[in-house]
Coordinates of C-alpha atoms in Angstrom, one line a residue:
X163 CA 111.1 119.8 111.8
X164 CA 112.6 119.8 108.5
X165 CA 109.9 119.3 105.4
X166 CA 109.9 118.0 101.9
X167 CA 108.3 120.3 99.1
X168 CA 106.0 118.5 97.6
X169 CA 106.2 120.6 94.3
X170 CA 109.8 118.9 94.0
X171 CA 108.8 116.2 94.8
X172 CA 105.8 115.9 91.9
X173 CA 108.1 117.4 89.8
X174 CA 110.5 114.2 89.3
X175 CA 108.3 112.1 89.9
X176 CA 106.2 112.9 87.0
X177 CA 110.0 113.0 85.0
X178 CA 110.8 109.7 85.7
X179 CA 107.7 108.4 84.9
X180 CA 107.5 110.3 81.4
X181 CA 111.3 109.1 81.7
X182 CA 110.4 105.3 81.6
X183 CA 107.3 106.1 79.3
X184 CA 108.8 108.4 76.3
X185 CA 110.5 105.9 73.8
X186 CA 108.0 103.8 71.3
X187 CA 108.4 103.7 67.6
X188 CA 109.8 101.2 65.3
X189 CA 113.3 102.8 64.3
X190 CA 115.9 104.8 66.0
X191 CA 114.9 108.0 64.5
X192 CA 111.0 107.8 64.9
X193 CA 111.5 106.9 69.0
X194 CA 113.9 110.2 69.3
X195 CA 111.1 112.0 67.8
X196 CA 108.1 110.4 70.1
X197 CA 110.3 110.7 73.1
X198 CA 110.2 114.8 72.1
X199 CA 106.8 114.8 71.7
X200 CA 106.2 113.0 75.1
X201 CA 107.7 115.8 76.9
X202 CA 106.2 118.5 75.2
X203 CA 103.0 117.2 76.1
X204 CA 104.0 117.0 79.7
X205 CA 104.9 121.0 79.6
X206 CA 108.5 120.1 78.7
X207 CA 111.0 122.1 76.5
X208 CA 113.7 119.1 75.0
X209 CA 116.8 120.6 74.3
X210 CA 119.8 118.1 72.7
X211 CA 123.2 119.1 72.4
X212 CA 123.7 117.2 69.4
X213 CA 122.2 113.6 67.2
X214 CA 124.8 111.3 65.7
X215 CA 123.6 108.1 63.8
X216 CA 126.4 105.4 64.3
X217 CA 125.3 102.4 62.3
X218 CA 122.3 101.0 63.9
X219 CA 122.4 103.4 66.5
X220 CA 121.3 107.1 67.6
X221 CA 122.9 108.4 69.9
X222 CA 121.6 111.7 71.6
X223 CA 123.9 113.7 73.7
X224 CA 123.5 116.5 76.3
X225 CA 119.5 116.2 76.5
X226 CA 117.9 118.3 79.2
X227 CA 114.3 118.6 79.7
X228 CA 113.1 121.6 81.3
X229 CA 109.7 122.6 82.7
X230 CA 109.0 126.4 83.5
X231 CA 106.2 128.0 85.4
X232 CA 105.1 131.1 87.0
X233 CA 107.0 130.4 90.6
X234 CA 109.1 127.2 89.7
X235 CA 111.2 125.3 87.8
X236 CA 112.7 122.1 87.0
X237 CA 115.7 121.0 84.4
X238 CA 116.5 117.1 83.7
X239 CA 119.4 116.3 82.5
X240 CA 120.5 113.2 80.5
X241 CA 123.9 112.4 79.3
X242 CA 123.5 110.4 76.5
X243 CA 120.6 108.1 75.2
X244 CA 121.4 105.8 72.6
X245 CA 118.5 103.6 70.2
X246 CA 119.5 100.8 68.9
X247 CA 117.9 99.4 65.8
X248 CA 117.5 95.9 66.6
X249 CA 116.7 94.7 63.1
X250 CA 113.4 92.9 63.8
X251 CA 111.1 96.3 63.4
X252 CA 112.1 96.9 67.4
X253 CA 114.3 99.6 69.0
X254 CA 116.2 98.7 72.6
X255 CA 116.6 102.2 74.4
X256 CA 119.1 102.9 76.9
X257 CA 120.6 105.6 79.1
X258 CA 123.3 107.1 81.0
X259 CA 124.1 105.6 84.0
X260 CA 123.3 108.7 86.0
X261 CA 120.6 111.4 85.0
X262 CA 120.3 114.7 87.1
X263 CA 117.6 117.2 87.8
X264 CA 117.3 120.9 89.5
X265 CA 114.2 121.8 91.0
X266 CA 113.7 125.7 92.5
X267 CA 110.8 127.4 93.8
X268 CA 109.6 130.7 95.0
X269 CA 106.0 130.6 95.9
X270 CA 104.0 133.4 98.0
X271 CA 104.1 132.8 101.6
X272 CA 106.6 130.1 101.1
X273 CA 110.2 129.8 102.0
X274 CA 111.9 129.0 98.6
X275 CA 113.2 125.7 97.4
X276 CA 116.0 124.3 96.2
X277 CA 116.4 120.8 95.5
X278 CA 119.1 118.6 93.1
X279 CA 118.9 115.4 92.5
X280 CA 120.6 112.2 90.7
X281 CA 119.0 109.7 89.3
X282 CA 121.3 106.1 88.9
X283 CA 119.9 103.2 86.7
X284 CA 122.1 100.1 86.3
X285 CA 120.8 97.1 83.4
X286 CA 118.0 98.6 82.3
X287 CA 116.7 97.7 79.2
X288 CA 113.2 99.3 77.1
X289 CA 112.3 97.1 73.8
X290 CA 110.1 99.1 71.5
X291 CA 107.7 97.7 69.0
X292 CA 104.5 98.9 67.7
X293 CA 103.8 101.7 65.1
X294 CA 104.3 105.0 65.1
X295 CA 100.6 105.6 65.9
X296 CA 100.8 102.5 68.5
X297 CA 103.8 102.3 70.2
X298 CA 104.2 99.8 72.6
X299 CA 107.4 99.0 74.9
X300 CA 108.4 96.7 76.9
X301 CA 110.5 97.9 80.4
X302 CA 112.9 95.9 82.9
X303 CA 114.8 97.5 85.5
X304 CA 116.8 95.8 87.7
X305 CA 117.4 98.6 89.5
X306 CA 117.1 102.3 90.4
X307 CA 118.2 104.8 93.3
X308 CA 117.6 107.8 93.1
X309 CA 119.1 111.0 95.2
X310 CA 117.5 114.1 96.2
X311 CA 119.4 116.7 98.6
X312 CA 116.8 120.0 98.8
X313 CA 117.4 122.9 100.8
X314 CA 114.5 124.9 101.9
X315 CA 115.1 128.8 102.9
X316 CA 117.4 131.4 102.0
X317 CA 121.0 131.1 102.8
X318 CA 122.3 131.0 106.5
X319 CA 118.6 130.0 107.4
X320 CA 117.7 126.8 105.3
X321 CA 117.0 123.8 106.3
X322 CA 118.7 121.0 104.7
X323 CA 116.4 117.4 103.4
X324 CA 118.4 114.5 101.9
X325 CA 116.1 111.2 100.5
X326 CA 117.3 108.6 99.0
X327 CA 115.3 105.7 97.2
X328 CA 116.3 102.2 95.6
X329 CA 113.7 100.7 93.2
X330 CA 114.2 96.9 92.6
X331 CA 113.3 94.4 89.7
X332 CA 110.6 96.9 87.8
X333 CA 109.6 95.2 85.0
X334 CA 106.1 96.2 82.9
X335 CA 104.3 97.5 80.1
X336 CA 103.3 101.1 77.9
X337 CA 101.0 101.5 75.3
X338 CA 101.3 104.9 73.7
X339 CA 98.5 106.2 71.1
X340 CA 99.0 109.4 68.7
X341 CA 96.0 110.9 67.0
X342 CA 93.6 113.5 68.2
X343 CA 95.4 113.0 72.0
X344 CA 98.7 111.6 74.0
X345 CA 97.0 108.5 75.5
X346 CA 99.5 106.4 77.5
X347 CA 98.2 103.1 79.1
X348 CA 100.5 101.6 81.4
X349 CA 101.6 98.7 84.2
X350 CA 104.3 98.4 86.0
X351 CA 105.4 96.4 89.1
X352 CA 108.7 96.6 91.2
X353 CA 109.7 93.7 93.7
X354 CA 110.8 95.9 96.6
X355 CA 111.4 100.1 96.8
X356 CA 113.7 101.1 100.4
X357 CA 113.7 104.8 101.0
X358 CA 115.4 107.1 103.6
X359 CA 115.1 110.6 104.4
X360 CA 117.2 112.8 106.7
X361 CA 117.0 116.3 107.7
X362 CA 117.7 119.3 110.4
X363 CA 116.5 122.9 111.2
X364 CA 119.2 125.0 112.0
X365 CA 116.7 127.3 114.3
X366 CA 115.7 124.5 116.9
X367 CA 118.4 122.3 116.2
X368 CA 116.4 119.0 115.6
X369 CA 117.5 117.1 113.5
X370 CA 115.4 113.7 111.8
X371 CA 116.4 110.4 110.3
X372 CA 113.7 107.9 108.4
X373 CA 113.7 104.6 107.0
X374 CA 111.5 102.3 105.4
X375 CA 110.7 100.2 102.8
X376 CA 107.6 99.0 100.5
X377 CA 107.1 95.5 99.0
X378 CA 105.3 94.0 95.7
X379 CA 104.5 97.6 94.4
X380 CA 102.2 97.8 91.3
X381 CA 100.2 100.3 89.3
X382 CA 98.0 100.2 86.3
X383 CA 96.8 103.3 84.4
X384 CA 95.0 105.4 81.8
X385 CA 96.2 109.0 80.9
X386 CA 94.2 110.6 78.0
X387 CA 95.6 114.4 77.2
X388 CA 94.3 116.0 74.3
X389 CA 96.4 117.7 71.5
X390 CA 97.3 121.1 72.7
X391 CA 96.6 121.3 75.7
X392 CA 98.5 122.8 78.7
X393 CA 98.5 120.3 81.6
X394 CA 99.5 122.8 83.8
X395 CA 95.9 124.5 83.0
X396 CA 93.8 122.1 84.9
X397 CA 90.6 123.6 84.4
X398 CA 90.9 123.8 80.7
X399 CA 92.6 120.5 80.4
X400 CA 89.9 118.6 82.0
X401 CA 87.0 120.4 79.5
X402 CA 89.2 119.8 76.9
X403 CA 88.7 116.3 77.5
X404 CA 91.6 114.9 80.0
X405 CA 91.2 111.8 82.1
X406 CA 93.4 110.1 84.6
X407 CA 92.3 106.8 85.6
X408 CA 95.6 105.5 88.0
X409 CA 95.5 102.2 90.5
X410 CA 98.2 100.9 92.6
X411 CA 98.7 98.2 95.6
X412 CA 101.2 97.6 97.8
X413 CA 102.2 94.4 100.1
X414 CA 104.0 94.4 103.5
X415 CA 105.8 97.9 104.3
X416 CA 107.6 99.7 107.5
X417 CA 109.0 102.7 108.9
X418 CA 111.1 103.9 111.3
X419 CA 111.9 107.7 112.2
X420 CA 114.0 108.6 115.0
X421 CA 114.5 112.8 115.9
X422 CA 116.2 114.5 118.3
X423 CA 114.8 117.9 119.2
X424 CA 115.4 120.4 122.5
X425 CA 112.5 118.1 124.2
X426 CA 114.3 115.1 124.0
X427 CA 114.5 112.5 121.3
X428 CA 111.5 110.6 119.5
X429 CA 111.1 107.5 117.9
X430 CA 108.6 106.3 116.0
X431 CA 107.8 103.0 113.9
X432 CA 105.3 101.9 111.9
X433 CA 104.3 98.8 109.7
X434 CA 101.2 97.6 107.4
X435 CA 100.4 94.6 105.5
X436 CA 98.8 96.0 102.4
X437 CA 96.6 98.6 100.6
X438 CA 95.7 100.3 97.7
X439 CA 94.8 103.3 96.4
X440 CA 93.0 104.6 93.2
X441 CA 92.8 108.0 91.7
X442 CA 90.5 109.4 88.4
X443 CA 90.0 112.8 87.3
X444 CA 87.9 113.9 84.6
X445 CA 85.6 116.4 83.6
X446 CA 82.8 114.4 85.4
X447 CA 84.6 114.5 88.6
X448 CA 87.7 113.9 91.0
X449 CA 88.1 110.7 92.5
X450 CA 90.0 109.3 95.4
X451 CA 90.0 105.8 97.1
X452 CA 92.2 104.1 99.4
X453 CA 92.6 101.1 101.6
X454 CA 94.9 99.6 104.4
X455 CA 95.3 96.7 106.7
X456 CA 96.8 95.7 109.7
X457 CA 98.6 99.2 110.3
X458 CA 100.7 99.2 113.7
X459 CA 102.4 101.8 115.4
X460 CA 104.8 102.5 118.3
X461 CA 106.5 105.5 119.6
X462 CA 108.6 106.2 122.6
X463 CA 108.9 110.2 123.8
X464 CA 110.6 111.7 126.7
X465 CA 107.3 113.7 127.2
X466 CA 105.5 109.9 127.7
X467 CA 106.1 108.0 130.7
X468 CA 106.1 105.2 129.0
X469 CA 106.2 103.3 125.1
X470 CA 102.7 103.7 123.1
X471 CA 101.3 101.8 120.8
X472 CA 98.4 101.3 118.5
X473 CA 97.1 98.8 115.7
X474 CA 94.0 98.8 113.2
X475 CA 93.0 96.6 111.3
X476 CA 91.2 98.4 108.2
X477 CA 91.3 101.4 106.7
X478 CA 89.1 102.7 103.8
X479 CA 88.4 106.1 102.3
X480 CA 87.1 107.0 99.4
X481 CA 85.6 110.4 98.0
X482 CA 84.2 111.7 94.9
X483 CA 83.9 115.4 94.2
X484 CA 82.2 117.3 90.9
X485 CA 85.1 120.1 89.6
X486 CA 83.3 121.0 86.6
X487 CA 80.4 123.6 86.2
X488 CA 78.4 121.4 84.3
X489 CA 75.0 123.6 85.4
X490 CA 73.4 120.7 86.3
X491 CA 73.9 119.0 90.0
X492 CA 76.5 116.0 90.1
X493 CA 76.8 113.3 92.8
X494 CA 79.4 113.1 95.1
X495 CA 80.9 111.0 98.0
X496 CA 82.9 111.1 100.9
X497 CA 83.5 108.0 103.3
X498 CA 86.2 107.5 105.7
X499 CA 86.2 103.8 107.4
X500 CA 88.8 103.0 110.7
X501 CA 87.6 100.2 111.9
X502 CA 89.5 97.6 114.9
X503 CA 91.1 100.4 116.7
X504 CA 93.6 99.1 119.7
X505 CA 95.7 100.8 121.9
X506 CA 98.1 99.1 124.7
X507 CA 96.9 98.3 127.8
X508 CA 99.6 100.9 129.1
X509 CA 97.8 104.0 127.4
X510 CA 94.2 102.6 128.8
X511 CA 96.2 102.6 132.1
X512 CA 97.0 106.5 132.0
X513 CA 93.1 107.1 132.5
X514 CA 91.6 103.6 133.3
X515 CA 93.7 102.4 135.5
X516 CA 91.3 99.7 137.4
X517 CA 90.0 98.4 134.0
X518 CA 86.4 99.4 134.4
X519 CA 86.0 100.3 130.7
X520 CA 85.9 97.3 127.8
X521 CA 89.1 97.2 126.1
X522 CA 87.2 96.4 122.9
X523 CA 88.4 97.4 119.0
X524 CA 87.1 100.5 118.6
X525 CA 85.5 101.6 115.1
X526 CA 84.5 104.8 113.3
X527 CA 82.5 105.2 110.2
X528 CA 81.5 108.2 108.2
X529 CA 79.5 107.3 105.0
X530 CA 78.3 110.0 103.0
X531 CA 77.0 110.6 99.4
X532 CA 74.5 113.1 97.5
X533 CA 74.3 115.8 95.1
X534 CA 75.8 119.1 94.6
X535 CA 76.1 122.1 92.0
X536 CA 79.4 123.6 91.3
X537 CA 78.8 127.2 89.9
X538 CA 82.7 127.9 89.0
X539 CA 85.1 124.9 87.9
X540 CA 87.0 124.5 90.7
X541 CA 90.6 124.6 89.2
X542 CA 90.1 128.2 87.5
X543 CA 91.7 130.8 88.4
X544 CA 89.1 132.9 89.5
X545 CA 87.9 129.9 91.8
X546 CA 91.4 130.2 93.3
X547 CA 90.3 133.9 94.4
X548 CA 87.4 132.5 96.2
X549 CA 86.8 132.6 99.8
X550 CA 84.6 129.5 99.5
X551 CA 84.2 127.0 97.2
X552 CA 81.9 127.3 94.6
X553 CA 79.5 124.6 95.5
X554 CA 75.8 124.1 96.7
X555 CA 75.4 120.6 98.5
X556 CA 71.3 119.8 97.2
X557 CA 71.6 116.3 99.1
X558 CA 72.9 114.2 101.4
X559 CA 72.5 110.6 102.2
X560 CA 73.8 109.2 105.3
X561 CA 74.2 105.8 103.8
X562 CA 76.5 104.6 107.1
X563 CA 77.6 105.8 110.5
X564 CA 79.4 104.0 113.4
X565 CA 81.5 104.5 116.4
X566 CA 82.5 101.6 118.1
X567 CA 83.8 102.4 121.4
X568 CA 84.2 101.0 125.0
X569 CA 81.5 98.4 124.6
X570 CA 79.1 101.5 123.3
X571 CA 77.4 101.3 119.5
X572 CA 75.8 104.1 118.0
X573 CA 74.7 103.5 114.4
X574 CA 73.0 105.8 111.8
X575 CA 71.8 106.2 108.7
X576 CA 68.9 108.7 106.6
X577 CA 68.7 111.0 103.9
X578 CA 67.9 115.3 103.6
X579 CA 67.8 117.6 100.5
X580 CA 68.4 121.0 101.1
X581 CA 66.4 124.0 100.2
X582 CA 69.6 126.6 98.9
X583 CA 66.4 129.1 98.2
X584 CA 67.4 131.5 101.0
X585 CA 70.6 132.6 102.8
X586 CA 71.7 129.4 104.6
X587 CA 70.4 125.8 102.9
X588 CA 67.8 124.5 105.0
X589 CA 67.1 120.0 105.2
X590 CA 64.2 118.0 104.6
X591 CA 64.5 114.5 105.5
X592 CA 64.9 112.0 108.3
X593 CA 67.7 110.6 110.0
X594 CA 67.4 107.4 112.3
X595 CA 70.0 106.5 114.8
X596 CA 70.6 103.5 117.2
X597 CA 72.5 102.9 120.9
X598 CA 73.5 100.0 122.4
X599 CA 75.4 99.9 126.0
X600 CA 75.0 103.5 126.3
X601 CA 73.9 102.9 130.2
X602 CA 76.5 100.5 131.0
X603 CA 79.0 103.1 129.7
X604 CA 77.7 105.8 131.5
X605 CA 78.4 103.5 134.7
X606 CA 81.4 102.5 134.1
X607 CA 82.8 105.8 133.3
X608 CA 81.9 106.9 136.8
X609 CA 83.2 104.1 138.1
X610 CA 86.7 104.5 136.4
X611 CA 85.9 108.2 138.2
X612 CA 86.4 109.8 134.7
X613 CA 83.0 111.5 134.7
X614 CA 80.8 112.5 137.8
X615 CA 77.9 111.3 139.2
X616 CA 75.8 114.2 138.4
X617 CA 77.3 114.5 134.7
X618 CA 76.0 111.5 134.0
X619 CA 72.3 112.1 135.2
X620 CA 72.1 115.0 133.0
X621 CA 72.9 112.5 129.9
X622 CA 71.0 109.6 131.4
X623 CA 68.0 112.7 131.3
X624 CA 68.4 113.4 127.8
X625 CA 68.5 110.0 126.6
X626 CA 65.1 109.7 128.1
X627 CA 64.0 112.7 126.0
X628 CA 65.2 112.3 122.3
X629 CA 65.7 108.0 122.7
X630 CA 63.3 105.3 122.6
X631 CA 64.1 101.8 124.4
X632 CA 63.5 99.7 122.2
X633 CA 65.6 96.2 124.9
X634 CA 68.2 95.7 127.3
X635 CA 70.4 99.0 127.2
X636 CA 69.2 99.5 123.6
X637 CA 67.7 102.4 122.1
X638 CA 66.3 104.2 118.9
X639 CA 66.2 108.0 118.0
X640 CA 64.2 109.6 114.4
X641 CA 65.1 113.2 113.9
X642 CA 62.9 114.7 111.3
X643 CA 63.4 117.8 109.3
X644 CA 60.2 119.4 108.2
X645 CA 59.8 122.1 105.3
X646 CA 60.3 125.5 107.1
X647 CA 62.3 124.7 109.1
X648 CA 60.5 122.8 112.0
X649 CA 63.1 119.7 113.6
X650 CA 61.3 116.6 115.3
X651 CA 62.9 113.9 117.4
X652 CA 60.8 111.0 117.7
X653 CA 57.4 113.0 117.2
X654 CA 58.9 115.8 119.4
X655 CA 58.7 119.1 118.3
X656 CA 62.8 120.8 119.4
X657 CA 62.7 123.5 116.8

């Protein structure tokens, strides 16, 4: 199956978002010049094939932005941009109709990348006012599509990606600070964004067609980089002093892929009715959150007998981790939530066919937080050469754990530290779990014939040693970790 790079694809969309972003000052001249500086923060070289002031206007001609590293590059071009003095201390900035961009990429153990791209804006309008040191504009965008035809692998072998996106009725806000850092504030909303994507691998013939679309897309953010710095250079970036603080939402969206391969073809759709997400990256740490609702999907395969489908209700995830080497220990989190898990009654037929098991939403939750010491940043270079990451985990808190499942509960929760004194970390703490409908499970398993009779008095046998009843088909288990290693369960010494 053909594949989208996702250096590319960063690539433009961190263009067209310094794009969008670049032009605040109070006067022609004084945006060209912020617009420069923009880019050059980003890691951009801005070359212009020649500035002509026509009356209230500068025009700009031939512009193209280029961005160089080790294994990769990318080159913008723009037309012609023209600044309009407006006479009332504001500058209205516009564009070419069409913009287009090169992307290539040779990294190790990669096939390389080639990717072009065209970029097509119709109406759009960005009002500057402000100061130089405060520039504020103001950005409506009636529309924007935007073309990306990428080629991965060397000739006679590559496999060809075409996407195509339409952004609708973008209106919002920047706020763009100069002093002792580039500090952009920004939000932004669009009514709608449709995308499609096709694609085919000349060694298995498949071939794969997508579409979808996204509605009542917004994002709000904070980007603080300081004065000199490389961005590409993460590590030093971030103790330089660079923070990312970035939230978006998103309202009712679908998909549809359909692929034809030598096993037949495959469809495959998808819908949601909302989420989020939220990402922050400092020196202090590396956040990541998201959320969904109401997520269905349905697929029909020649290898299936019959249509599939599934549905949840929730999804939430959300993790913290340290990346400095602060030499101190720093908290971090991980937490992954599916909750009001459903599949058809056709898949529960493949393996339950006389209903024995409760078709119940199912639900799994992982909850974890703690401490931890990282002993190398972990965006260095030399980190990079490490066969492990350079972290010591000192706690952990079990602050939540489910799974939900055919009529079943277990629950847990507790806390350990860990002694990192000797060759492998060693807890001291206490973890308490509970189970509900574990026995009825166990019968109704061997009564849907999935598990045998004797299988299930081997479990029924262990429950009786590490569980307490504590009602009807409910139990309790503590699991203590003692200094030295010793491991009860319930007062009973297992290690």
């Amino acid at each position: 199956m053909a594949r989208v790079n996702t250096a590319g694809i960063g690539a433009v969309c961190v263009t067209l978002l310094s794009t969008t972003a670049a032009f605040a000052d109070v006067t022609p001249e004084q945006v060209w010049d912020a617009w420069q500086k923009g880019y050059e923060a980003y890691g951009y070289e801005v070359l212009a094939g020649s500035t002509d002031r026509q009356g209230d206007t500068l025009n700009v001609s031939d512009v193209k932005l280029v961005n160089e590293m080790d294994d990769s590059s990318f080159t913008m071009t723009i037309p012609k941009i023209m600044l309009r003095d407006r006479g009332d201390g504001t500058v209205e900035a516009t564009m070419a109709e069409k913009m287009t961009g090169e992307a290539t990429a040779d990294l190790p153990e990669e096939d390389p990348m080639q990717m072009d791209m065209v970029m097509t804006q119709t109406g759009t309008s960005v009002v500057v006012s402000g100061s130089p040191k405060d520039m504020i504009y103001d950005i409506t965008s009636p529309n924007m599509t935007i073309e990306m035809d990428q080629k991965i692998g060397t000739d006679g072998e590559t496999v060809p990606v075409k996407v195509w996106a339409s952004i609708k009725d973008t209106t919002g806000r920047y706020e763009m600070k100069q002093g002792d850092s580039h500090d952009v504030a920004s939000q932004i909303k669009s009514a709608l964004v449709k995308f499609t994507a096709s694609g085919a691998d000349p060694e298995s013939s498949g071939t794969f067609n997508m579409t979808g679309q996204i509605a009542d897309v917004a994002y709000s953010g904070n980007f603080i980089l300081p004065n000199g710095v490389a961005m590409e250079k993460l590590d030093q970036a971030l103790n330089a002093g660079m923070n990312l603080d970035f939230k978006a939402s998103y309202g009712a969206g679908s998909y549809e892929i359909t692929a034809d391969s030598k096993d037949g073809p495959v469809q495959m759709k998808s819908s949601s009715q909302s989420g989020s997400f939220d990402v922050k990256m400092a020196k202090d740490g590396m956040h990541y959150a998201g959320t969904g609702t109401k997520a269905t999907l349905e697929m029909t395969s020649q290898k299936l007998p019959f249509p599939v489908s599934a549905a949840m209700d929730e999804l939430d995830a959300d993790f913290t981790i340290p990346v400095s080497a602060l030499g101190d220990t720093q908290p971090y989190k991980a937490k992954i939530a599916l909750k009001g898990l459903t599949l058809s009654d056709n898949v529960w037929s493949l393996f339950d066919p006389q209903s024995k098991l409760p078709r119940d939403p199912a639900s799994l939750v992982i909850d974890l937080s703690g401490n931890a010491t990282v002993t190398s940043d972990l965006f260095s270079p030399e980190t990079a050469n490490m066969s492990v990451p350079p972290m010591k985990v000192d706690s952990a808190n079990v602050d939540a754990l489910q799974l939900t499942v055919a009529g079943a509960d277990l629950r847990g929760n507790g806390a350990v530290e860990f002694d990192n004194a000797g060759p492998t970390p060693k807890p001291i703490g206490t973890l308490d779990f509970t189970l509900k409908g574990a026995n009825a499970l166990m019968d109704n398993l061997v009564a849907a014939g999935l598990v045998p009779q004797d299988q299930i008095m081997f479990g029924r046998m262990m429950l009786g040693l590490y569980a307490k009843p504590t009602g009807d088909d409910e139990m309790q288990s503590q699991v203590e970790f003692k200094d030295g290693g010793e491991i009860l369960v319930n007062g009973q010494r297992v290690q």
